[in-house]
Amino acid sequence: DAGVIQSPRHEVTEMGQEVTLRCKPISGHNSLFWYRQTMMRGLELLIYFNNNVPIDDSGMPEDRFSAKMPNASFSTLKIQPSEPRDSAVYFCASSLNGGRDTGELFFGEGSRLTVL
Amino acid sequence: GENVEQHPSTLSVQEGDSAVIKCTYSDSASNYFPWYKQELGKGPQLIIDIRSNVGEKKDQRIAVTLNKTAKHFSLHITETQPEDSAVYFCAARDSNTGKLIFGQGTTLQVKP
């Protein structure tokens, strides 16, 4: 299996622009997570989906952030409009049953976002 | 909710020495404690985990111990090698939400 695939790996944009990050989970996994990693705040869970349905979005910082999962093999995280404080590495992870059985989350390699 | 504290934030050891990273958690009902390793430019990867019904688990040079009474758990790496250099994260599962709450991470440097 190719693992969790994220794109783009790097994105540099200007404040006010729309940013869309993409994720393809591991085939057969039914849970998908979006995390944000910064030096100051570490790894923060933004939102997670189970069977394509958003279960908990309490970590989404504000209305500028939105996430969708239109099918089992694709998810997007959108920031509109972007701000410099959104600069971070965004990780997508997938698992079986929310990780409750095996416990393991499989992370992608991340999308490094820089907002100027 | 669950809160996880991790120490130290950085750790430097000589190759062949042991390394210990410690974490404390706040939710006494937490029952699952994984450790992830993040290499430069990569996403975190699970290296070992422990559940609350055991006190210790070992996998080759890596071991994890859990003290439920004190609400702390530790990662032990023996005979460290340069390829062990990475950022290590502990985590605990929040018993109410089921979310994994991560510690702030420990940057381990193993000097050859």
Short mmCIF file of C-alpha atoms in Angstrom, two decimals:
data_model
loop_
_atom_site.label_atom_id
_atom_site.label_comp_id
_atom_site.label_asym_id
_atom_site.label_seq_id
_atom_site.Cartn_x
_atom_site.Cartn_y
_atom_site.Cartn_z
CA ASP A 1 0.00 0.00 0.00
CA ALA A 2 1.23 3.50 -0.80
CA GLY A 3 0.25 4.87 2.60
CA VAL A 4 -1.57 8.14 3.20
CA ILE A 5 -0.93 10.52 0.33
CA GLN A 6 -1.03 14.27 0.80
CA SER A 7 -0.68 17.09 -1.67
CA PRO A 8 0.82 19.54 -2.10
CA ARG A 9 3.94 18.83 -0.02
CA HIS A 10 4.78 22.52 0.08
CA GLU A 11 2.61 25.55 -0.50
CA VAL A 12 3.62 29.19 -0.35
CA THR A 13 0.84 31.70 -0.74
CA GLU A 14 -0.04 35.25 0.09
CA MET A 15 -2.34 36.38 2.82
CA GLY A 16 -5.96 36.38 1.70
CA GLN A 17 -5.58 33.59 -0.83
CA GLU A 18 -7.51 30.35 -0.68
CA VAL A 19 -5.55 27.22 0.18
CA THR A 20 -6.73 23.67 -0.47
CA LEU A 21 -4.88 20.69 0.98
CA ARG A 22 -5.68 17.20 -0.23
CA CYS A 23 -5.51 13.75 1.29
CA LYS A 24 -5.97 10.20 0.08
CA PRO A 25 -6.26 7.77 3.01
CA ILE A 26 -5.12 4.18 3.03
CA SER A 27 -7.56 2.00 1.17
CA GLY A 28 -9.92 0.25 3.58
CA HIS A 29 -9.45 2.73 6.41
CA ASN A 30 -12.72 4.29 7.50
CA SER A 31 -11.44 7.07 9.76
CA LEU A 32 -9.58 10.18 8.61
CA PHE A 33 -7.96 12.87 10.71
CA TRP A 34 -6.55 16.32 9.96
CA TYR A 35 -3.82 17.58 12.30
CA ARG A 36 -1.86 20.82 12.40
CA GLN A 37 1.71 20.93 13.71
CA THR A 38 3.45 24.09 14.90
CA MET A 39 6.40 24.68 17.20
CA MET A 40 4.23 26.56 19.68
CA ARG A 41 1.22 24.26 19.85
CA GLY A 42 2.58 20.89 18.80
CA LEU A 43 0.20 18.43 17.14
CA GLU A 44 -3.41 19.60 17.23
CA LEU A 45 -6.37 17.61 15.97
CA LEU A 46 -8.50 19.83 13.74
CA ILE A 47 -11.24 17.46 12.62
CA TYR A 48 -11.91 13.80 12.11
CA PHE A 49 -14.26 11.80 9.92
CA ASN A 50 -15.70 8.35 10.39
CA ASN A 51 -17.18 6.66 7.32
CA ASN A 52 -16.95 10.03 5.49
CA VAL A 53 -19.02 11.81 8.15
CA PRO A 54 -17.45 14.60 10.24
CA ILE A 55 -17.56 13.44 13.85
CA ASP A 56 -15.70 16.14 15.73
CA ASP A 57 -14.62 19.50 14.31
CA SER A 58 -14.08 21.20 17.64
CA GLY A 59 -10.41 21.67 16.83
CA MET A 60 -11.06 23.74 13.70
CA PRO A 61 -9.69 27.16 14.63
CA GLU A 62 -12.35 29.32 13.01
CA ASP A 63 -14.79 29.63 10.14
CA ARG A 64 -11.98 30.23 7.69
CA PHE A 65 -11.22 26.52 7.94
CA SER A 66 -13.42 23.88 6.37
CA ALA A 67 -12.97 20.19 5.60
CA LYS A 68 -14.84 17.78 3.39
CA MET A 69 -14.75 14.09 2.67
CA PRO A 70 -16.89 13.46 -0.41
CA ASN A 71 -15.93 9.78 -0.59
CA ALA A 72 -13.88 7.16 1.22
CA SER A 73 -10.73 7.88 -0.75
CA PHE A 74 -10.46 11.66 -0.69
CA SER A 75 -10.58 14.57 1.72
CA THR A 76 -9.79 18.27 1.54
CA LEU A 77 -8.92 20.90 4.08
CA LYS A 78 -9.59 24.42 2.88
CA ILE A 79 -8.49 27.74 4.36
CA GLN A 80 -10.20 30.83 2.99
CA PRO A 81 -8.91 33.47 3.40
CA SER A 82 -5.48 32.38 4.60
CA GLU A 83 -3.49 34.35 7.19
CA PRO A 84 0.19 34.27 8.19
CA ARG A 85 -0.70 32.57 11.50
CA ASP A 86 -2.01 29.59 9.50
CA SER A 87 1.57 28.76 8.52
CA ALA A 88 2.19 25.22 9.77
CA VAL A 89 2.57 21.63 8.66
CA TYR A 90 -0.80 20.00 8.11
CA PHE A 91 -0.98 16.23 8.46
CA CYS A 92 -3.65 13.85 7.35
CA ALA A 93 -3.90 10.47 9.06
CA SER A 94 -6.13 7.47 8.59
CA SER A 95 -7.04 4.42 10.65
CA LEU A 96 -9.50 1.59 11.07
CA ASN A 97 -12.44 2.46 13.33
CA GLY A 98 -10.85 5.62 14.67
CA GLY A 99 -7.89 3.68 15.93
CA ARG A 100 -9.97 2.25 18.76
CA ASP A 101 -9.10 -1.34 17.90
CA THR A 102 -5.46 -1.36 16.83
CA GLY A 103 -4.86 2.14 18.11
CA GLU A 104 -2.62 3.05 15.21
CA LEU A 105 -2.93 6.22 13.18
CA PHE A 106 -1.11 6.22 9.84
CA PHE A 107 0.15 9.69 8.97
CA GLY A 108 0.94 11.17 5.60
CA GLU A 109 4.14 13.12 5.04
CA GLY A 110 2.39 16.44 5.59
CA SER A 111 1.75 19.64 3.68
CA ARG A 112 3.98 22.53 4.72
CA LEU A 113 2.02 25.77 4.34
CA THR A 114 3.64 29.20 4.38
CA VAL A 115 1.38 32.23 4.24
CA LEU A 116 3.24 35.46 3.53
CA GLY B 1 -10.32 16.84 29.08
CA GLU B 2 -7.06 15.00 28.79
CA ASN B 3 -3.81 16.92 29.15
CA VAL B 4 -0.41 15.40 28.37
CA GLU B 5 2.91 16.85 29.48
CA GLN B 6 6.17 15.54 28.01
CA HIS B 7 9.76 15.97 29.22
CA PRO B 8 12.43 16.74 28.28
CA SER B 9 11.88 18.84 25.18
CA THR B 10 15.37 18.01 23.92
CA LEU B 11 17.69 15.14 24.76
CA SER B 12 21.21 14.48 23.57
CA VAL B 13 22.97 11.16 24.22
CA GLN B 14 26.06 9.35 23.02
CA GLU B 15 25.60 6.39 20.73
CA GLY B 16 25.17 3.26 22.83
CA ASP B 17 23.74 5.07 25.83
CA SER B 18 20.12 4.82 26.96
CA ALA B 19 17.47 7.51 26.50
CA VAL B 20 14.37 8.02 28.63
CA ILE B 21 11.42 10.27 27.81
CA LYS B 22 8.65 10.82 30.34
CA CYS B 23 5.02 11.84 30.06
CA THR B 24 2.27 12.59 32.52
CA TYR B 25 -1.45 12.62 31.83
CA SER B 26 -4.48 13.99 33.64
CA ASP B 27 -7.40 11.70 32.71
CA SER B 28 -7.36 8.82 35.19
CA ALA B 29 -9.70 6.84 32.92
CA SER B 30 -7.34 6.95 29.93
CA ASN B 31 -6.52 3.42 28.80
CA TYR B 32 -4.30 3.75 25.77
CA PHE B 33 -0.83 5.32 25.48
CA PRO B 34 1.05 5.24 22.16
CA TRP B 35 4.45 6.61 21.23
CA TYR B 36 5.17 8.06 17.81
CA LYS B 37 8.49 8.80 16.14
CA GLN B 38 8.76 11.62 13.62
CA GLU B 39 11.78 11.76 11.36
CA LEU B 40 12.72 14.95 9.56
CA GLY B 41 10.27 15.77 6.77
CA LYS B 42 8.02 12.83 7.58
CA GLY B 43 4.81 12.23 9.43
CA PRO B 44 4.75 10.62 12.88
CA GLN B 45 4.90 6.82 12.95
CA LEU B 46 3.75 4.53 15.74
CA ILE B 47 6.68 2.72 17.36
CA ILE B 48 5.12 1.17 20.46
CA ASP B 49 1.98 1.46 22.56
CA ILE B 50 0.71 0.27 25.90
CA ARG B 51 -2.75 -0.26 27.32
CA SER B 52 -3.74 0.33 30.90
CA ASN B 53 -4.03 -3.35 31.78
CA VAL B 54 -0.24 -3.84 31.60
CA GLY B 55 2.63 -2.07 33.32
CA GLU B 56 5.41 -2.64 30.80
CA LYS B 57 5.89 -3.58 27.19
CA LYS B 58 9.10 -4.24 25.30
CA ASP B 59 10.02 -4.46 21.63
CA GLN B 60 13.72 -5.07 21.01
CA ARG B 61 15.54 -1.90 22.14
CA ILE B 62 12.37 0.00 22.96
CA ALA B 63 10.29 -0.35 26.11
CA VAL B 64 7.41 1.57 27.61
CA THR B 65 6.37 1.59 31.26
CA LEU B 66 3.08 2.78 32.72
CA ASN B 67 2.31 3.83 36.27
CA LYS B 68 -1.46 4.29 36.46
CA THR B 69 -1.42 5.43 40.07
CA ALA B 70 0.97 8.26 39.35
CA LYS B 71 -0.49 8.82 35.87
CA HIS B 72 2.79 8.75 34.07
CA PHE B 73 4.40 6.66 31.38
CA SER B 74 7.88 6.54 29.92
CA LEU B 75 9.72 5.49 26.78
CA HIS B 76 13.07 3.78 27.20
CA ILE B 77 15.48 3.31 24.31
CA THR B 78 18.56 1.21 25.01
CA GLU B 79 21.78 0.99 22.98
CA THR B 80 20.86 4.11 21.06
CA GLN B 81 21.96 4.46 17.45
CA PRO B 82 22.24 7.57 15.22
CA GLU B 83 19.10 6.47 13.35
CA ASP B 84 17.15 6.84 16.60
CA SER B 85 17.59 10.61 16.21
CA ALA B 86 14.10 12.05 15.69
CA VAL B 87 11.23 13.77 17.48
CA TYR B 88 9.28 11.47 19.77
CA PHE B 89 5.68 12.12 20.81
CA CYS B 90 3.75 10.47 23.58
CA ALA B 91 -0.04 10.47 23.52
CA ALA B 92 -2.97 9.46 25.66
CA ARG B 93 -6.52 8.68 24.63
CA ASP B 94 -9.16 10.93 26.17
CA SER B 95 -11.71 8.61 27.80
CA ASN B 96 -14.63 10.92 26.97
CA THR B 97 -13.95 11.91 23.39
CA GLY B 98 -11.71 9.05 22.27
CA LYS B 99 -9.27 11.57 20.83
CA LEU B 100 -5.54 11.06 21.02
CA ILE B 101 -3.95 13.96 22.90
CA PHE B 102 -0.27 14.38 22.06
CA GLY B 103 2.57 15.65 24.20
CA GLN B 104 4.72 18.51 22.93
CA GLY B 105 7.45 16.22 21.63
CA THR B 106 11.07 15.42 22.52
CA THR B 107 13.87 15.99 20.05
CA LEU B 108 16.37 13.17 20.56
CA GLN B 109 19.87 13.52 19.17
CA VAL B 110 22.17 10.52 19.24
CA LYS B 111 25.79 11.52 18.73
CA PRO B 112 28.02 8.99 16.96
#
